Amino acid sequence: MDFKHFSGVFGVYDNTKPLVTGSAGLADKNFSVLNDLSLSYQTASGTKGFTAAAILSLVAHGKISLDDCVKTLLQNSQNPQIYGTLDWLSETVTVSSLLSHTSGVPDYFDEDFMDDFEDALCGNANYRFEKPEQFFPLAENVWKNQEKPYKTAGSFKYSNGGFVILAAIIEAVTGESFPSYVASQIFKPSGMNKSGFFRLDEQAPSEITRATAYQSNGRSNIYAVPVIGGGDGGAYTNPLDMANFWSMLDPELNPQSPIAPLIKEAWTPLFEGEGNFYGLGFWLRKKNPRIVYLEGFDPGVQFFSYYNRDSKHSLTICLNDESMNCDEVFEQYFSMIE
């Protein structure tokens, strides 16, 4: 595509049929590999939608309920000792309150006070954070330094820490790793063949080619994000996979699905935050709440995926260079899903 200020891929789909797709810029600057729709791209906080879908699948199959006490779920797991004493986790925190960002749970990475992930790690290397419970001491540290812990409980306050806990719940209840459960219960059934959680310091599976994400200083982001994605961010995907994701979740296309009533609830405006509405793990446009979306921002990464429940059109944008922007794509193609 003849874009001057965009690096990445995008696609507009009617259900899962491509209407317009495109790519620009480089996926690997060392080897001059072009961005391509067959590659996999980091999603940053867009991952929260996958986490929400995985949690709701557990609810749909009676493994947990939205009103369950999170602390009890973790303490009743087979290995409760891995979570520590959990003194910092309030008894009032429920699964639903984590999904809606209304739990007041301490956020290990509060973007209102810091914009550098490295600052949140308290001097630890990013490759030491592989599992949900390894983030718990960071949340506890924030809790100890709060003047009034849980002061935002009951109101919307975006929390990466809350979605780390949701990933821990999935592992506690299923006995599977979070990445494995999401792959088997969300990605595979949805036909999301290019999606997954891949370590930055390992070779990806043979069918996956990952695009590198570049920061504004020209360096990749391998030291600026966790070594592997988790409940709050870092999964890989691409526009076609996202079209499949929205199609699989849409309760109007799949009314017989056990998860359909829960997705209806998740896609209902429950709280207002940051100028739009929020449900359970999903944003909704204030101008038109029938447009559901996910977005994410990390060093070198911008991710947007919108889905119009009426037209069944989706637009997904994966940007992999912080020195670029998505303006040209939005200007030309966002109207196709409004």
mmCIF file of C-alpha atoms in Angstrom:
data_model
loop_
_atom_site.group_PDB
_atom_site.id
_atom_site.type_symbol
_atom_site.label_atom_id
_atom_site.label_comp_id
_atom_site.label_asym_id
_atom_site.label_seq_id
_atom_site.Cartn_x
_atom_site.Cartn_y
_atom_site.Cartn_z
ATOM 1 C CA MET A 1 0.000 0.000 0.000
ATOM 2 C CA ASP A 2 1.159 3.545 -0.730
ATOM 3 C CA PHE A 3 1.196 4.692 2.890
ATOM 4 C CA LYS A 4 3.936 7.049 4.042
ATOM 5 C CA HIS A 5 3.302 6.905 7.782
ATOM 6 C CA PHE A 6 2.116 3.358 8.451
ATOM 7 C CA SER A 7 4.053 0.158 9.099
ATOM 8 C CA GLY A 8 2.076 -3.023 9.623
ATOM 9 C CA VAL A 9 -1.010 -4.737 8.272
ATOM 10 C CA PHE A 10 -4.752 -4.133 8.271
ATOM 11 C CA GLY A 11 -7.906 -5.783 7.015
ATOM 12 C CA VAL A 12 -11.598 -4.990 6.641
ATOM 13 C CA TYR A 13 -13.773 -8.108 6.623
ATOM 14 C CA ASP A 14 -17.431 -8.898 6.056
ATOM 15 C CA ASN A 15 -17.733 -11.650 8.615
ATOM 16 C CA THR A 16 -14.651 -13.616 7.504
ATOM 17 C CA LYS A 17 -14.652 -12.485 3.860
ATOM 18 C CA PRO A 18 -11.934 -9.912 3.064
ATOM 19 C CA LEU A 19 -13.177 -6.593 1.663
ATOM 20 C CA VAL A 20 -9.954 -4.583 1.805
ATOM 21 C CA THR A 21 -6.560 -5.688 3.092
ATOM 22 C CA GLY A 22 -3.149 -4.124 2.988
ATOM 23 C CA SER A 23 0.350 -3.906 4.376
ATOM 24 C CA ALA A 24 3.229 -1.450 4.415
ATOM 25 C CA GLY A 25 6.682 -1.165 5.923
ATOM 26 C CA LEU A 26 9.078 -3.768 7.233
ATOM 27 C CA ALA A 27 8.465 -6.735 9.503
ATOM 28 C CA ASP A 28 12.218 -7.211 9.984
ATOM 29 C CA LYS A 29 14.598 -4.338 9.320
ATOM 30 C CA ASN A 30 17.738 -6.475 9.581
ATOM 31 C CA PHE A 31 16.731 -8.645 6.635
ATOM 32 C CA SER A 32 14.395 -6.204 4.850
ATOM 33 C CA VAL A 33 11.385 -8.512 5.258
ATOM 34 C CA LEU A 34 8.164 -6.769 4.264
ATOM 35 C CA ASN A 35 5.089 -6.737 6.459
ATOM 36 C CA ASP A 36 2.576 -9.284 5.229
ATOM 37 C CA LEU A 37 -0.912 -10.424 6.196
ATOM 38 C CA SER A 38 0.334 -13.982 6.724
ATOM 39 C CA LEU A 39 2.597 -12.875 9.600
ATOM 40 C CA SER A 40 1.702 -12.668 13.288
ATOM 41 C CA TYR A 41 1.709 -9.362 15.183
ATOM 42 C CA GLN A 42 1.793 -8.379 18.827
ATOM 43 C CA THR A 43 -1.509 -7.182 20.285
ATOM 44 C CA ALA A 44 -0.459 -5.554 23.590
ATOM 45 C CA SER A 45 -3.643 -5.069 25.660
ATOM 46 C CA GLY A 46 -5.808 -6.380 22.838
ATOM 47 C CA THR A 47 -5.033 -9.727 24.474
ATOM 48 C CA LYS A 48 -7.539 -8.886 27.217
ATOM 49 C CA GLY A 49 -10.350 -9.900 24.864
ATOM 50 C CA PHE A 50 -8.854 -13.385 24.536
ATOM 51 C CA THR A 51 -8.504 -13.613 28.318
ATOM 52 C CA ALA A 52 -12.120 -12.552 28.774
ATOM 53 C CA ALA A 53 -13.330 -15.115 26.244
ATOM 54 C CA ALA A 54 -11.343 -17.850 28.024
ATOM 55 C CA ILE A 55 -12.796 -16.891 31.420
ATOM 56 C CA LEU A 56 -16.332 -16.770 30.014
ATOM 57 C CA SER A 57 -15.837 -20.238 28.525
ATOM 58 C CA LEU A 58 -15.105 -21.526 32.041
ATOM 59 C CA VAL A 59 -18.264 -19.836 33.290
ATOM 60 C CA ALA A 60 -20.294 -21.289 30.411
ATOM 61 C CA HIS A 61 -19.170 -24.799 31.339
ATOM 62 C CA GLY A 62 -19.887 -24.363 35.051
ATOM 63 C CA LYS A 63 -16.265 -24.369 36.210
ATOM 64 C CA ILE A 64 -16.542 -20.948 37.862
ATOM 65 C CA SER A 65 -19.125 -18.172 38.190
ATOM 66 C CA LEU A 66 -18.849 -14.453 37.613
ATOM 67 C CA ASP A 67 -19.641 -13.841 41.287
ATOM 68 C CA ASP A 68 -16.952 -16.166 42.655
ATOM 69 C CA CYS A 69 -14.491 -14.729 45.149
ATOM 70 C CA VAL A 70 -11.153 -14.632 43.342
ATOM 71 C CA LYS A 71 -9.102 -15.122 46.493
ATOM 72 C CA THR A 72 -11.032 -18.295 47.317
ATOM 73 C CA LEU A 73 -10.523 -19.661 43.796
ATOM 74 C CA LEU A 74 -6.763 -19.243 44.094
ATOM 75 C CA GLN A 75 -6.529 -20.529 47.651
ATOM 76 C CA ASN A 76 -8.534 -23.643 46.736
ATOM 77 C CA SER A 77 -6.251 -24.534 43.841
ATOM 78 C CA GLN A 78 -3.958 -27.552 43.876
ATOM 79 C CA ASN A 79 -0.888 -25.376 44.488
ATOM 80 C CA PRO A 80 -2.056 -22.333 46.482
ATOM 81 C CA GLN A 81 1.444 -21.755 47.868
ATOM 82 C CA ILE A 82 2.676 -20.393 44.536
ATOM 83 C CA TYR A 83 0.495 -17.294 45.009
ATOM 84 C CA GLY A 84 1.943 -16.331 48.405
ATOM 85 C CA THR A 85 -0.223 -15.202 51.310
ATOM 86 C CA LEU A 86 -2.493 -13.047 49.106
ATOM 87 C CA ASP A 87 -2.853 -10.530 51.947
ATOM 88 C CA TRP A 88 -3.048 -7.825 49.299
ATOM 89 C CA LEU A 89 -6.023 -9.411 47.515
ATOM 90 C CA SER A 90 -9.361 -8.268 48.956
ATOM 91 C CA GLU A 91 -12.158 -10.771 49.645
ATOM 92 C CA THR A 92 -14.489 -8.435 47.729
ATOM 93 C CA VAL A 93 -12.752 -9.042 44.385
ATOM 94 C CA THR A 94 -14.894 -11.189 42.095
ATOM 95 C CA VAL A 95 -14.343 -12.582 38.620
ATOM 96 C CA SER A 96 -16.841 -10.079 37.219
ATOM 97 C CA SER A 97 -15.146 -7.104 38.898
ATOM 98 C CA LEU A 98 -11.803 -8.094 37.366
ATOM 99 C CA LEU A 99 -13.328 -8.406 33.890
ATOM 100 C CA SER A 100 -14.954 -4.964 34.171
ATOM 101 C CA HIS A 101 -11.931 -3.183 35.738
ATOM 102 C CA THR A 102 -14.008 -2.299 38.818
ATOM 103 C CA SER A 103 -12.252 -4.482 41.415
ATOM 104 C CA GLY A 104 -9.868 -1.801 42.675
ATOM 105 C CA VAL A 105 -7.143 -4.468 42.626
ATOM 106 C CA PRO A 106 -3.579 -3.088 42.770
ATOM 107 C CA ASP A 107 -2.189 -2.747 39.263
ATOM 108 C CA TYR A 108 1.419 -3.822 38.936
ATOM 109 C CA PHE A 109 1.720 -1.503 35.908
ATOM 110 C CA ASP A 110 -0.463 1.572 36.451
ATOM 111 C CA GLU A 111 -0.233 3.595 33.263
ATOM 112 C CA ASP A 112 -1.543 6.689 35.073
ATOM 113 C CA PHE A 113 1.740 6.865 36.979
ATOM 114 C CA MET A 114 4.306 5.194 34.714
ATOM 115 C CA ASP A 115 4.769 4.701 30.987
ATOM 116 C CA ASP A 116 7.818 2.448 31.027
ATOM 117 C CA PHE A 117 7.207 -1.250 31.668
ATOM 118 C CA GLU A 118 10.763 -1.609 32.933
ATOM 119 C CA ASP A 119 9.969 0.735 35.839
ATOM 120 C CA ALA A 120 7.214 -1.641 36.983
ATOM 121 C CA LEU A 121 9.614 -4.581 37.229
ATOM 122 C CA CYS A 122 11.520 -3.095 40.173
ATOM 123 C CA GLY A 123 14.905 -3.867 38.640
ATOM 124 C CA ASN A 124 14.091 -7.437 37.570
ATOM 125 C CA ALA A 125 14.792 -8.679 34.039
ATOM 126 C CA ASN A 126 11.761 -9.094 31.760
ATOM 127 C CA TYR A 127 12.668 -12.724 31.038
ATOM 128 C CA ARG A 128 11.937 -13.583 34.678
ATOM 129 C CA PHE A 129 8.228 -12.943 34.159
ATOM 130 C CA GLU A 130 6.746 -16.000 32.477
ATOM 131 C CA LYS A 131 3.776 -16.985 34.673
ATOM 132 C CA PRO A 132 0.887 -15.044 36.227
ATOM 133 C CA GLU A 133 1.989 -15.543 39.832
ATOM 134 C CA GLN A 134 5.386 -14.005 39.103
ATOM 135 C CA PHE A 135 3.619 -10.644 38.761
ATOM 136 C CA PHE A 136 1.882 -10.966 42.141
ATOM 137 C CA PRO A 137 4.785 -9.544 44.213
ATOM 138 C CA LEU A 138 4.726 -6.472 41.977
ATOM 139 C CA ALA A 139 1.011 -5.973 42.696
ATOM 140 C CA GLU A 140 1.637 -6.519 46.404
ATOM 141 C CA ASN A 141 4.369 -3.881 46.322
ATOM 142 C CA VAL A 142 1.929 -1.372 44.826
ATOM 143 C CA TRP A 143 -0.672 -2.303 47.467
ATOM 144 C CA LYS A 144 1.793 -1.637 50.287
ATOM 145 C CA ASN A 145 2.501 1.826 48.919
ATOM 146 C CA GLN A 146 -1.097 2.899 48.338
ATOM 147 C CA GLU A 147 -2.508 5.495 50.707
ATOM 148 C CA LYS A 148 -5.945 3.907 50.523
ATOM 149 C CA PRO A 149 -5.988 0.457 48.917
ATOM 150 C CA TYR A 150 -9.041 -0.440 46.833
ATOM 151 C CA LYS A 151 -10.311 3.136 46.831
ATOM 152 C CA THR A 152 -11.461 2.730 43.209
ATOM 153 C CA ALA A 153 -13.456 -0.470 43.881
ATOM 154 C CA GLY A 154 -16.903 -0.242 42.301
ATOM 155 C CA SER A 155 -15.872 2.280 39.648
ATOM 156 C CA PHE A 156 -13.961 1.829 36.404
ATOM 157 C CA LYS A 157 -10.165 1.926 36.808
ATOM 158 C CA TYR A 158 -8.198 0.164 34.085
ATOM 159 C CA SER A 159 -6.026 -2.556 35.599
ATOM 160 C CA ASN A 160 -3.454 -4.731 33.890
ATOM 161 C CA GLY A 161 -2.999 -6.459 37.236
ATOM 162 C CA GLY A 162 -6.605 -7.601 37.251
ATOM 163 C CA PHE A 163 -6.154 -9.493 33.994
ATOM 164 C CA VAL A 164 -2.954 -11.117 35.254
ATOM 165 C CA ILE A 165 -5.087 -12.498 38.089
ATOM 166 C CA LEU A 166 -7.661 -13.759 35.589
ATOM 167 C CA ALA A 167 -4.905 -15.721 33.846
ATOM 168 C CA ALA A 168 -3.940 -17.187 37.235
ATOM 169 C CA ILE A 169 -7.571 -18.228 37.800
ATOM 170 C CA ILE A 170 -7.605 -20.087 34.486
ATOM 171 C CA GLU A 171 -4.473 -21.995 35.493
ATOM 172 C CA ALA A 172 -5.777 -22.681 39.016
ATOM 173 C CA VAL A 173 -9.109 -24.051 37.786
ATOM 174 C CA THR A 174 -7.972 -26.005 34.725
ATOM 175 C CA GLY A 175 -4.486 -27.165 35.707
ATOM 176 C CA GLU A 176 -3.289 -25.966 32.265
ATOM 177 C CA SER A 177 -0.979 -23.092 31.512
ATOM 178 C CA PHE A 178 -2.794 -19.936 30.479
ATOM 179 C CA PRO A 179 -1.280 -19.859 26.951
ATOM 180 C CA SER A 180 -2.164 -23.513 26.396
ATOM 181 C CA TYR A 181 -5.762 -23.090 27.548
ATOM 182 C CA VAL A 182 -6.373 -20.028 25.370
ATOM 183 C CA ALA A 183 -4.824 -21.826 22.392
ATOM 184 C CA SER A 184 -7.005 -24.929 22.787
ATOM 185 C CA GLN A 185 -10.275 -23.272 23.825
ATOM 186 C CA ILE A 186 -10.225 -19.960 21.939
ATOM 187 C CA PHE A 187 -7.663 -19.833 19.133
ATOM 188 C CA LYS A 188 -8.036 -23.352 17.701
ATOM 189 C CA PRO A 189 -11.875 -23.512 17.713
ATOM 190 C CA SER A 190 -11.980 -20.071 16.085
ATOM 191 C CA GLY A 191 -9.610 -21.012 13.274
ATOM 192 C CA MET A 192 -7.036 -18.496 14.506
ATOM 193 C CA ASN A 193 -4.104 -20.357 12.982
ATOM 194 C CA LYS A 194 -1.586 -17.510 13.277
ATOM 195 C CA SER A 195 -2.408 -16.582 16.869
ATOM 196 C CA GLY A 196 -0.709 -17.595 20.095
ATOM 197 C CA PHE A 197 1.663 -16.743 22.918
ATOM 198 C CA PHE A 198 5.255 -17.037 21.731
ATOM 199 C CA ARG A 199 8.372 -16.345 23.780
ATOM 200 C CA LEU A 200 10.505 -13.525 22.440
ATOM 201 C CA ASP A 201 13.701 -15.504 23.116
ATOM 202 C CA GLU A 202 12.609 -18.704 21.354
ATOM 203 C CA GLN A 203 11.894 -19.732 17.792
ATOM 204 C CA ALA A 204 8.196 -19.632 17.011
ATOM 205 C CA PRO A 205 6.336 -22.771 15.834
ATOM 206 C CA SER A 206 7.101 -23.728 12.245
ATOM 207 C CA GLU A 207 3.828 -22.339 10.859
ATOM 208 C CA ILE A 208 4.317 -18.940 12.551
ATOM 209 C CA THR A 209 6.431 -16.021 11.343
ATOM 210 C CA ARG A 210 6.420 -13.106 13.766
ATOM 211 C CA ALA A 211 6.824 -9.478 12.821
ATOM 212 C CA THR A 212 9.294 -7.549 14.953
ATOM 213 C CA ALA A 213 8.023 -4.510 16.853
ATOM 214 C CA TYR A 214 10.253 -1.427 16.697
ATOM 215 C CA GLN A 215 10.444 1.422 19.187
ATOM 216 C CA SER A 216 10.945 5.068 18.240
ATOM 217 C CA ASN A 217 14.681 4.725 18.935
ATOM 218 C CA GLY A 218 14.889 2.079 16.196
ATOM 219 C CA ARG A 219 15.403 -0.832 18.574
ATOM 220 C CA SER A 220 13.095 -3.824 18.854
ATOM 221 C CA ASN A 221 10.933 -4.143 21.969
ATOM 222 C CA ILE A 222 12.351 -7.461 23.211
ATOM 223 C CA TYR A 223 13.523 -5.880 26.472
ATOM 224 C CA ALA A 224 10.537 -3.565 26.853
ATOM 225 C CA VAL A 225 7.733 -6.135 27.354
ATOM 226 C CA PRO A 226 7.422 -9.474 29.192
ATOM 227 C CA VAL A 227 9.287 -12.338 27.532
ATOM 228 C CA ILE A 228 5.942 -14.036 26.847
ATOM 229 C CA GLY A 229 2.434 -12.640 26.774
ATOM 230 C CA GLY A 230 -0.061 -13.221 29.558
ATOM 231 C CA GLY A 231 -3.566 -12.339 30.652
ATOM 232 C CA ASP A 232 -3.092 -8.613 30.257
ATOM 233 C CA GLY A 233 -1.239 -8.477 26.952
ATOM 234 C CA GLY A 234 1.302 -9.796 24.498
ATOM 235 C CA ALA A 235 -0.488 -12.404 22.391
ATOM 236 C CA TYR A 236 0.150 -12.495 18.626
ATOM 237 C CA THR A 237 -2.520 -12.460 15.923
ATOM 238 C CA ASN A 238 -3.376 -10.927 12.531
ATOM 239 C CA PRO A 239 -6.441 -9.398 10.806
ATOM 240 C CA LEU A 240 -7.897 -12.630 9.389
ATOM 241 C CA ASP A 241 -7.615 -14.375 12.734
ATOM 242 C CA MET A 242 -9.419 -11.464 14.378
ATOM 243 C CA ALA A 243 -12.224 -11.667 11.824
ATOM 244 C CA ASN A 244 -12.556 -15.339 12.780
ATOM 245 C CA PHE A 245 -12.495 -14.422 16.478
ATOM 246 C CA TRP A 246 -15.355 -11.938 16.182
ATOM 247 C CA SER A 247 -17.365 -14.337 14.045
ATOM 248 C CA MET A 248 -16.939 -17.162 16.559
ATOM 249 C CA LEU A 249 -17.963 -14.992 19.521
ATOM 250 C CA ASP A 250 -20.923 -13.155 17.960
ATOM 251 C CA PRO A 251 -23.969 -14.480 19.861
ATOM 252 C CA GLU A 252 -26.278 -13.560 16.976
ATOM 253 C CA LEU A 253 -24.290 -15.748 14.571
ATOM 254 C CA ASN A 254 -23.923 -18.567 17.123
ATOM 255 C CA PRO A 255 -27.034 -18.461 19.348
ATOM 256 C CA GLN A 256 -26.650 -22.156 20.186
ATOM 257 C CA SER A 257 -23.185 -21.693 21.674
ATOM 258 C CA PRO A 258 -22.984 -22.182 25.469
ATOM 259 C CA ILE A 259 -21.011 -18.947 25.685
ATOM 260 C CA ALA A 260 -23.552 -16.853 23.712
ATOM 261 C CA PRO A 261 -25.519 -15.458 26.725
ATOM 262 C CA LEU A 262 -22.257 -14.498 28.413
ATOM 263 C CA ILE A 263 -20.947 -12.733 25.326
ATOM 264 C CA LYS A 264 -24.195 -10.755 25.181
ATOM 265 C CA GLU A 265 -23.467 -9.599 28.725
ATOM 266 C CA ALA A 266 -19.798 -8.949 27.949
ATOM 267 C CA TRP A 267 -20.804 -6.793 24.971
ATOM 268 C CA THR A 268 -23.272 -4.709 27.002
ATOM 269 C CA PRO A 269 -22.169 -1.287 28.312
ATOM 270 C CA LEU A 270 -21.678 -1.615 32.062
ATOM 271 C CA PHE A 271 -19.362 1.256 32.901
ATOM 272 C CA GLU A 272 -18.004 4.374 31.259
ATOM 273 C CA GLY A 273 -14.260 4.823 31.056
ATOM 274 C CA GLU A 274 -11.777 6.820 28.983
ATOM 275 C CA GLY A 275 -14.522 8.319 26.826
ATOM 276 C CA ASN A 276 -16.239 5.063 25.833
ATOM 277 C CA PHE A 277 -18.134 2.188 27.427
ATOM 278 C CA TYR A 278 -16.782 -1.039 28.861
ATOM 279 C CA GLY A 279 -18.439 -4.403 29.342
ATOM 280 C CA LEU A 280 -16.675 -7.558 30.496
ATOM 281 C CA GLY A 281 -13.249 -7.500 28.851
ATOM 282 C CA PHE A 282 -14.414 -5.534 25.812
ATOM 283 C CA TRP A 283 -14.701 -1.863 24.887
ATOM 284 C CA LEU A 284 -17.844 -0.482 23.220
ATOM 285 C CA ARG A 285 -18.045 2.723 21.203
ATOM 286 C CA LYS A 286 -20.016 5.425 22.998
ATOM 287 C CA LYS A 287 -21.309 6.772 19.665
ATOM 288 C CA ASN A 288 -22.545 3.296 18.736
ATOM 289 C CA PRO A 289 -22.365 0.589 21.443
ATOM 290 C CA ARG A 290 -23.065 -2.014 18.765
ATOM 291 C CA ILE A 291 -19.424 -1.560 17.737
ATOM 292 C CA VAL A 292 -17.284 -3.706 20.034
ATOM 293 C CA TYR A 293 -13.526 -3.301 20.031
ATOM 294 C CA LEU A 294 -10.158 -4.169 21.498
ATOM 295 C CA GLU A 295 -7.067 -2.018 21.491
ATOM 296 C CA GLY A 296 -3.521 -2.219 22.761
ATOM 297 C CA PHE A 297 -0.413 -0.091 23.079
ATOM 298 C CA ASP A 298 3.068 -1.327 23.941
ATOM 299 C CA PRO A 299 6.517 -0.065 22.977
ATOM 300 C CA GLY A 300 6.589 -0.557 19.199
ATOM 301 C CA VAL A 301 2.990 -1.818 19.090
ATOM 302 C CA GLN A 302 -0.406 -0.373 18.264
ATOM 303 C CA PHE A 303 -3.320 -2.754 17.847
ATOM 304 C CA PHE A 304 -6.971 -2.036 17.052
ATOM 305 C CA SER A 305 -9.778 -4.420 16.210
ATOM 306 C CA TYR A 306 -13.363 -3.224 15.751
ATOM 307 C CA TYR A 307 -16.475 -5.285 15.086
ATOM 308 C CA ASN A 308 -19.897 -3.939 14.085
ATOM 309 C CA ARG A 309 -22.548 -6.344 15.360
ATOM 310 C CA ASP A 310 -25.090 -5.051 12.836
ATOM 311 C CA SER A 311 -23.099 -5.136 9.598
ATOM 312 C CA LYS A 312 -20.785 -7.983 10.751
ATOM 313 C CA HIS A 313 -17.870 -5.920 9.423
ATOM 314 C CA SER A 314 -14.560 -5.829 11.265
ATOM 315 C CA LEU A 315 -11.448 -3.694 10.930
ATOM 316 C CA THR A 316 -8.176 -4.850 12.459
ATOM 317 C CA ILE A 317 -4.964 -2.825 12.402
ATOM 318 C CA CYS A 318 -1.585 -4.154 13.552
ATOM 319 C CA LEU A 319 1.172 -1.520 13.636
ATOM 320 C CA ASN A 320 4.747 -2.632 14.378
ATOM 321 C CA ASP A 321 6.789 0.584 14.366
ATOM 322 C CA GLU A 322 6.408 3.243 17.047
ATOM 323 C CA SER A 323 7.716 5.978 14.745
ATOM 324 C CA MET A 324 4.686 5.452 12.472
ATOM 325 C CA ASN A 325 0.941 5.887 13.065
ATOM 326 C CA CYS A 326 -2.414 4.452 11.999
ATOM 327 C CA ASP A 327 -4.007 7.719 10.843
ATOM 328 C CA GLU A 328 -3.989 6.913 7.130
ATOM 329 C CA VAL A 329 -5.690 3.555 7.667
ATOM 330 C CA PHE A 330 -8.341 5.015 9.951
ATOM 331 C CA GLU A 331 -9.049 7.891 7.565
ATOM 332 C CA GLN A 332 -9.562 5.605 4.577
ATOM 333 C CA TYR A 333 -11.234 2.543 6.050
ATOM 334 C CA PHE A 334 -12.916 3.115 9.420
ATOM 335 C CA SER A 335 -16.076 4.318 7.664
ATOM 336 C CA MET A 336 -16.501 0.790 6.264
ATOM 337 C CA ILE A 337 -17.487 -0.526 9.687
ATOM 338 C CA GLU A 338 -19.470 2.441 11.050
#
